[in-house]
PDB file of C-alpha atoms and ligand atoms in Angstrom:
ATOM      1  CA  MET A   7      27.520  11.431  13.359  1.00  0.00           C
ATOM      2  CA  LYS A   8      28.310  14.242  10.927  1.00  0.00           C
ATOM      3  CA  ALA A   9      26.472  16.801  13.071  1.00  0.00           C
ATOM      4  CA  ALA A  10      28.324  15.630  16.212  1.00  0.00           C
ATOM      5  CA  TYR A  11      31.636  15.694  14.341  1.00  0.00           C
ATOM      6  CA  LEU A  12      31.022  19.242  13.073  1.00  0.00           C
ATOM      7  CA  MET A  13      29.920  20.424  16.524  1.00  0.00           C
ATOM      8  CA  ASP A  14      33.180  19.095  17.962  1.00  0.00           C
ATOM      9  CA  THR A  15      35.432  20.388  15.194  1.00  0.00           C
ATOM     10  CA  VAL A  16      33.969  23.652  13.816  1.00  0.00           C
ATOM     11  CA  GLY A  17      31.437  24.555  16.529  1.00  0.00           C
ATOM     12  CA  ASN A  18      27.670  24.746  16.871  1.00  0.00           C
ATOM     13  CA  LYS A  19      27.253  27.879  14.764  1.00  0.00           C
ATOM     14  CA  GLN A  20      28.903  26.327  11.699  1.00  0.00           C
ATOM     15  CA  ALA A  21      27.007  23.080  12.308  1.00  0.00           C
ATOM     16  CA  ARG A  22      23.585  24.738  12.695  1.00  0.00           C
ATOM     17  CA  GLY A  23      22.261  23.274   9.442  1.00  0.00           C
ATOM     18  CA  GLU A  24      23.218  19.726  10.424  1.00  0.00           C
ATOM     19  CA  ILE A  25      21.865  20.315  13.952  1.00  0.00           C
ATOM     20  CA  ALA A  26      18.517  21.463  12.534  1.00  0.00           C
ATOM     21  CA  MET A  27      18.495  18.401  10.239  1.00  0.00           C
ATOM     22  CA  ILE A  28      18.999  15.896  13.061  1.00  0.00           C
ATOM     23  CA  LYS A  29      16.340  17.684  15.102  1.00  0.00           C
ATOM     24  CA  VAL A  30      13.862  16.922  12.312  1.00  0.00           C
ATOM     25  CA  VAL A  31      15.033  13.428  11.355  1.00  0.00           C
ATOM     26  CA  VAL A  32      15.926  11.701  14.642  1.00  0.00           C
ATOM     27  CA  PRO A  33      12.641  12.180  16.576  1.00  0.00           C
ATOM     28  CA  ARG A  34      10.677  11.080  13.494  1.00  0.00           C
ATOM     29  CA  MET A  35      12.832   7.968  13.153  1.00  0.00           C
ATOM     30  CA  ALA A  36      12.440   7.167  16.883  1.00  0.00           C
ATOM     31  CA  LEU A  37       8.649   7.484  16.517  1.00  0.00           C
ATOM     32  CA  ARG A  38       8.682   5.203  13.466  1.00  0.00           C
ATOM     33  CA  VAL A  39      10.648   2.542  15.335  1.00  0.00           C
ATOM     34  CA  LEU A  40       8.343   2.770  18.366  1.00  0.00           C
ATOM     35  CA  ASP A  41       5.251   2.691  16.156  1.00  0.00           C
ATOM     36  CA  ARG A  42       6.468  -0.512  14.509  1.00  0.00           C
ATOM     37  CA  ALA A  43       7.227  -2.056  17.922  1.00  0.00           C
ATOM     38  CA  ILE A  44       3.697  -1.152  19.103  1.00  0.00           C
ATOM     39  CA  GLN A  45       2.214  -2.620  15.936  1.00  0.00           C
ATOM     40  CA  ALA A  46       4.141  -5.881  16.382  1.00  0.00           C
ATOM     41  CA  HIS A  47       2.804  -6.191  19.943  1.00  0.00           C
ATOM     42  CA  GLY A  48      -0.805  -5.505  18.920  1.00  0.00           C
ATOM     43  CA  ALA A  49      -3.070  -4.073  21.621  1.00  0.00           C
ATOM     44  CA  ALA A  50      -0.481  -5.087  24.235  1.00  0.00           C
ATOM     45  CA  GLY A  51       1.760  -2.446  22.698  1.00  0.00           C
ATOM     46  CA  VAL A  52      -0.502   0.322  23.986  1.00  0.00           C
ATOM     47  CA  CYS A  53      -1.284  -1.144  27.416  1.00  0.00           C
ATOM     48  CA  ASP A  54       0.571  -0.226  30.598  1.00  0.00           C
ATOM     49  CA  ASP A  55       2.271  -3.644  30.817  1.00  0.00           C
ATOM     50  CA  PHE A  56       4.786  -2.373  28.257  1.00  0.00           C
ATOM     51  CA  PRO A  57       6.556   1.009  28.133  1.00  0.00           C
ATOM     52  CA  MET A  58       6.151   1.558  24.368  1.00  0.00           C
ATOM     53  CA  ALA A  59       3.112   3.869  24.390  1.00  0.00           C
ATOM     54  CA  MET A  60       4.693   5.971  27.120  1.00  0.00           C
ATOM     55  CA  MET A  61       7.966   6.050  25.152  1.00  0.00           C
ATOM     56  CA  TRP A  62       6.060   7.098  22.012  1.00  0.00           C
ATOM     57  CA  ALA A  63       4.332   9.957  23.877  1.00  0.00           C
ATOM     58  CA  HIS A  64       7.647  11.041  25.383  1.00  0.00           C
ATOM     59  CA  SER A  65       9.406  10.952  21.990  1.00  0.00           C
ATOM     60  CA  ARG A  66       6.521  12.850  20.389  1.00  0.00           C
ATOM     61  CA  THR A  67       7.250  15.858  22.614  1.00  0.00           C
ATOM     62  CA  ILE A  68      10.719  16.144  21.034  1.00  0.00           C
ATOM     63  CA  ARG A  69       9.063  17.194  17.752  1.00  0.00           C
ATOM     64  CA  LEU A  70       7.779  20.255  19.648  1.00  0.00           C
ATOM     65  CA  ALA A  71      10.291  20.988  22.404  1.00  0.00           C
ATOM     66  CA  ASP A  72      13.151  23.254  21.336  1.00  0.00           C
ATOM     67  CA  GLY A  73      11.040  24.364  18.373  1.00  0.00           C
ATOM     68  CA  PRO A  74       8.567  22.420  16.233  1.00  0.00           C
ATOM     69  CA  ASP A  75       9.691  20.568  13.084  1.00  0.00           C
ATOM     70  CA  GLU A  76       8.452  23.450  10.941  1.00  0.00           C
ATOM     71  CA  VAL A  77      10.840  25.917  12.567  1.00  0.00           C
ATOM     72  CA  HIS A  78      13.846  23.620  12.029  1.00  0.00           C
ATOM     73  CA  ARG A  79      12.756  23.029   8.421  1.00  0.00           C
ATOM     74  CA  GLU A  80      12.548  26.784   7.905  1.00  0.00           C
ATOM     75  CA  ALA A  81      16.082  27.204   9.296  1.00  0.00           C
ATOM     76  CA  ILE A  82      17.350  24.490   6.912  1.00  0.00           C
ATOM     77  CA  ALA A  83      15.575  26.130   3.969  1.00  0.00           C
ATOM     78  CA  LYS A  84      17.092  29.538   4.750  1.00  0.00           C
ATOM     79  CA  LEU A  85      20.604  28.054   4.952  1.00  0.00           C
ATOM     80  CA  GLU A  86      20.102  26.155   1.695  1.00  0.00           C
ATOM     81  CA  LEU A  87      18.822  29.278  -0.075  1.00  0.00           C
ATOM     82  CA  GLN A  88      21.840  31.234   1.222  1.00  0.00           C
ATOM     83  CA  ARG A  89      24.161  28.459   0.024  1.00  0.00           C
ATOM     84  CA  VAL A  90      22.559  28.324  -3.445  1.00  0.00           C
ATOM     85  CA  GLY A  91      22.509  32.142  -3.643  1.00  0.00           C
ATOM     86  CA  SER A  92      26.217  32.367  -2.842  1.00  0.00           C
ATOM     87  CA  THR A  93      27.155  29.934  -5.657  1.00  0.00           C
ATOM     88  CA  THR A  94      25.076  31.619  -8.417  1.00  0.00           C
TER      89      THR A  94
HETATM   90  C1  LIG B 112       8.588  18.293  26.850  1.00  0.00           C
HETATM   91  C2  LIG B 112       8.762  19.746  26.524  1.00  0.00           C
HETATM   92  C3  LIG B 112       9.823  20.423  27.097  1.00  0.00           C
HETATM   93  C4  LIG B 112      10.002  21.789  26.840  1.00  0.00           C
HETATM   94  N1  LIG B 112      11.039  22.415  27.429  1.00  0.00           N
HETATM   95  C5  LIG B 112      11.209  23.739  27.250  1.00  0.00           C
HETATM   96  C6  LIG B 112      12.286  24.439  27.881  1.00  0.00           C
HETATM   97  O1  LIG B 112      13.087  23.858  28.617  1.00  0.00           O
HETATM   98  N2  LIG B 112      12.405  25.771  27.690  1.00  0.00           N
HETATM   99  C7  LIG B 112      11.535  26.450  26.890  1.00  0.00           C
HETATM  100  O2  LIG B 112      11.699  27.663  26.734  1.00  0.00           O
HETATM  101  N3  LIG B 112      10.514  25.810  26.262  1.00  0.00           N
HETATM  102  C8  LIG B 112      10.321  24.480  26.424  1.00  0.00           C
HETATM  103  N4  LIG B 112       9.269  23.831  25.797  1.00  0.00           N
HETATM  104  C9  LIG B 112       8.363  24.605  24.970  1.00  0.00           C
HETATM  105  C10 LIG B 112       8.650  24.361  23.492  1.00  0.00           C
HETATM  106  O3  LIG B 112       9.810  25.038  23.070  1.00  0.00           O
HETATM  107  C11 LIG B 112       7.405  24.802  22.724  1.00  0.00           C
HETATM  108  O4  LIG B 112       6.349  23.889  23.044  1.00  0.00           O
HETATM  109  C12 LIG B 112       7.675  24.800  21.234  1.00  0.00           C
HETATM  110  O5  LIG B 112       8.574  25.829  20.868  1.00  0.00           O
HETATM  111  C13 LIG B 112       6.388  24.998  20.441  1.00  0.00           C
HETATM  112  O6  LIG B 112       5.719  26.135  20.924  1.00  0.00           O
HETATM  113  P1  LIG B 112       4.178  26.013  21.301  1.00  0.00           P
HETATM  114  O7  LIG B 112       3.952  24.795  22.144  1.00  0.00           O
HETATM  115  O8  LIG B 112       3.762  27.348  21.836  1.00  0.00           O
HETATM  116  O9  LIG B 112       3.447  25.752  19.949  1.00  0.00           O
HETATM  117  P2  LIG B 112       3.192  26.809  18.703  1.00  0.00           P
HETATM  118  O10 LIG B 112       4.359  27.730  18.625  1.00  0.00           O
HETATM  119  O11 LIG B 112       1.830  27.351  18.984  1.00  0.00           O
HETATM  120  O12 LIG B 112       3.230  25.804  17.546  1.00  0.00           O
HETATM  121  C14 LIG B 112       2.130  24.919  17.291  1.00  0.00           C
HETATM  122  C15 LIG B 112       2.319  24.388  15.905  1.00  0.00           C
HETATM  123  O13 LIG B 112       2.253  25.476  14.977  1.00  0.00           O
HETATM  124  C16 LIG B 112       3.157  25.251  13.899  1.00  0.00           C
HETATM  125  N5  LIG B 112       4.177  26.295  13.846  1.00  0.00           N
HETATM  126  C17 LIG B 112       4.704  27.005  14.865  1.00  0.00           C
HETATM  127  N6  LIG B 112       5.628  27.874  14.442  1.00  0.00           N
HETATM  128  C18 LIG B 112       5.693  27.723  13.094  1.00  0.00           C
HETATM  129  C19 LIG B 112       6.478  28.343  12.065  1.00  0.00           C
HETATM  130  N7  LIG B 112       7.379  29.303  12.339  1.00  0.00           N
HETATM  131  N8  LIG B 112       6.266  27.943  10.797  1.00  0.00           N
HETATM  132  C20 LIG B 112       5.363  26.982  10.512  1.00  0.00           C
HETATM  133  N9  LIG B 112       4.597  26.364  11.444  1.00  0.00           N
HETATM  134  C21 LIG B 112       4.759  26.717  12.714  1.00  0.00           C
HETATM  135  C22 LIG B 112       3.769  23.887  14.139  1.00  0.00           C
HETATM  136  O14 LIG B 112       3.005  22.891  13.508  1.00  0.00           O
HETATM  137  C23 LIG B 112       3.660  23.738  15.637  1.00  0.00           C
HETATM  138  O15 LIG B 112       3.721  22.384  16.051  1.00  0.00           O
HETATM  139  C24 LIG B 112       9.095  22.471  26.007  1.00  0.00           C
HETATM  140  C25 LIG B 112       8.039  21.762  25.409  1.00  0.00           C
HETATM  141  C26 LIG B 112       7.866  20.416  25.642  1.00  0.00           C
HETATM  142  C27 LIG B 112       6.726  19.682  24.990  1.00  0.00           C
END
């Protein structure tokens, strides 16, 4: 919500830290939710009768597409170091 708000109000460049953060957090959360749903369904959760395994595989690609997690984490780290450097 904060990232979307900043994108709308101050623009994508100013919101790049928050954008990088959601790109790390949201796909991981989606995978966690899907993993729990699969677990609750047992083996049925990974069979073709349900879409969960396919949804998990699809969501997994989002941790790579548009840059892997590591690249977003590096961007966040650089912004944080700049922020800390500018206050000391
Ligand atoms: C579904 C899907 C859609 C895509 N759509 C597009 C698209 O529309 N346009 C487009 O241009 N590309 C697209 N891609 C490509 C995507 O951007 C790349 O797959 C992604 O950037 C990772 O590059 P790579 O696959 O060559 O893996 P690599 O760059 O070889 O990375 C492999 C692994 O190495 C590690 N790694 C890589 N770089 C670093 C780093 N700097 N620091 C630390 N570790 C690192 C990570 O663990 C990473 O997962 C898409 C990919 C997928 C899966």
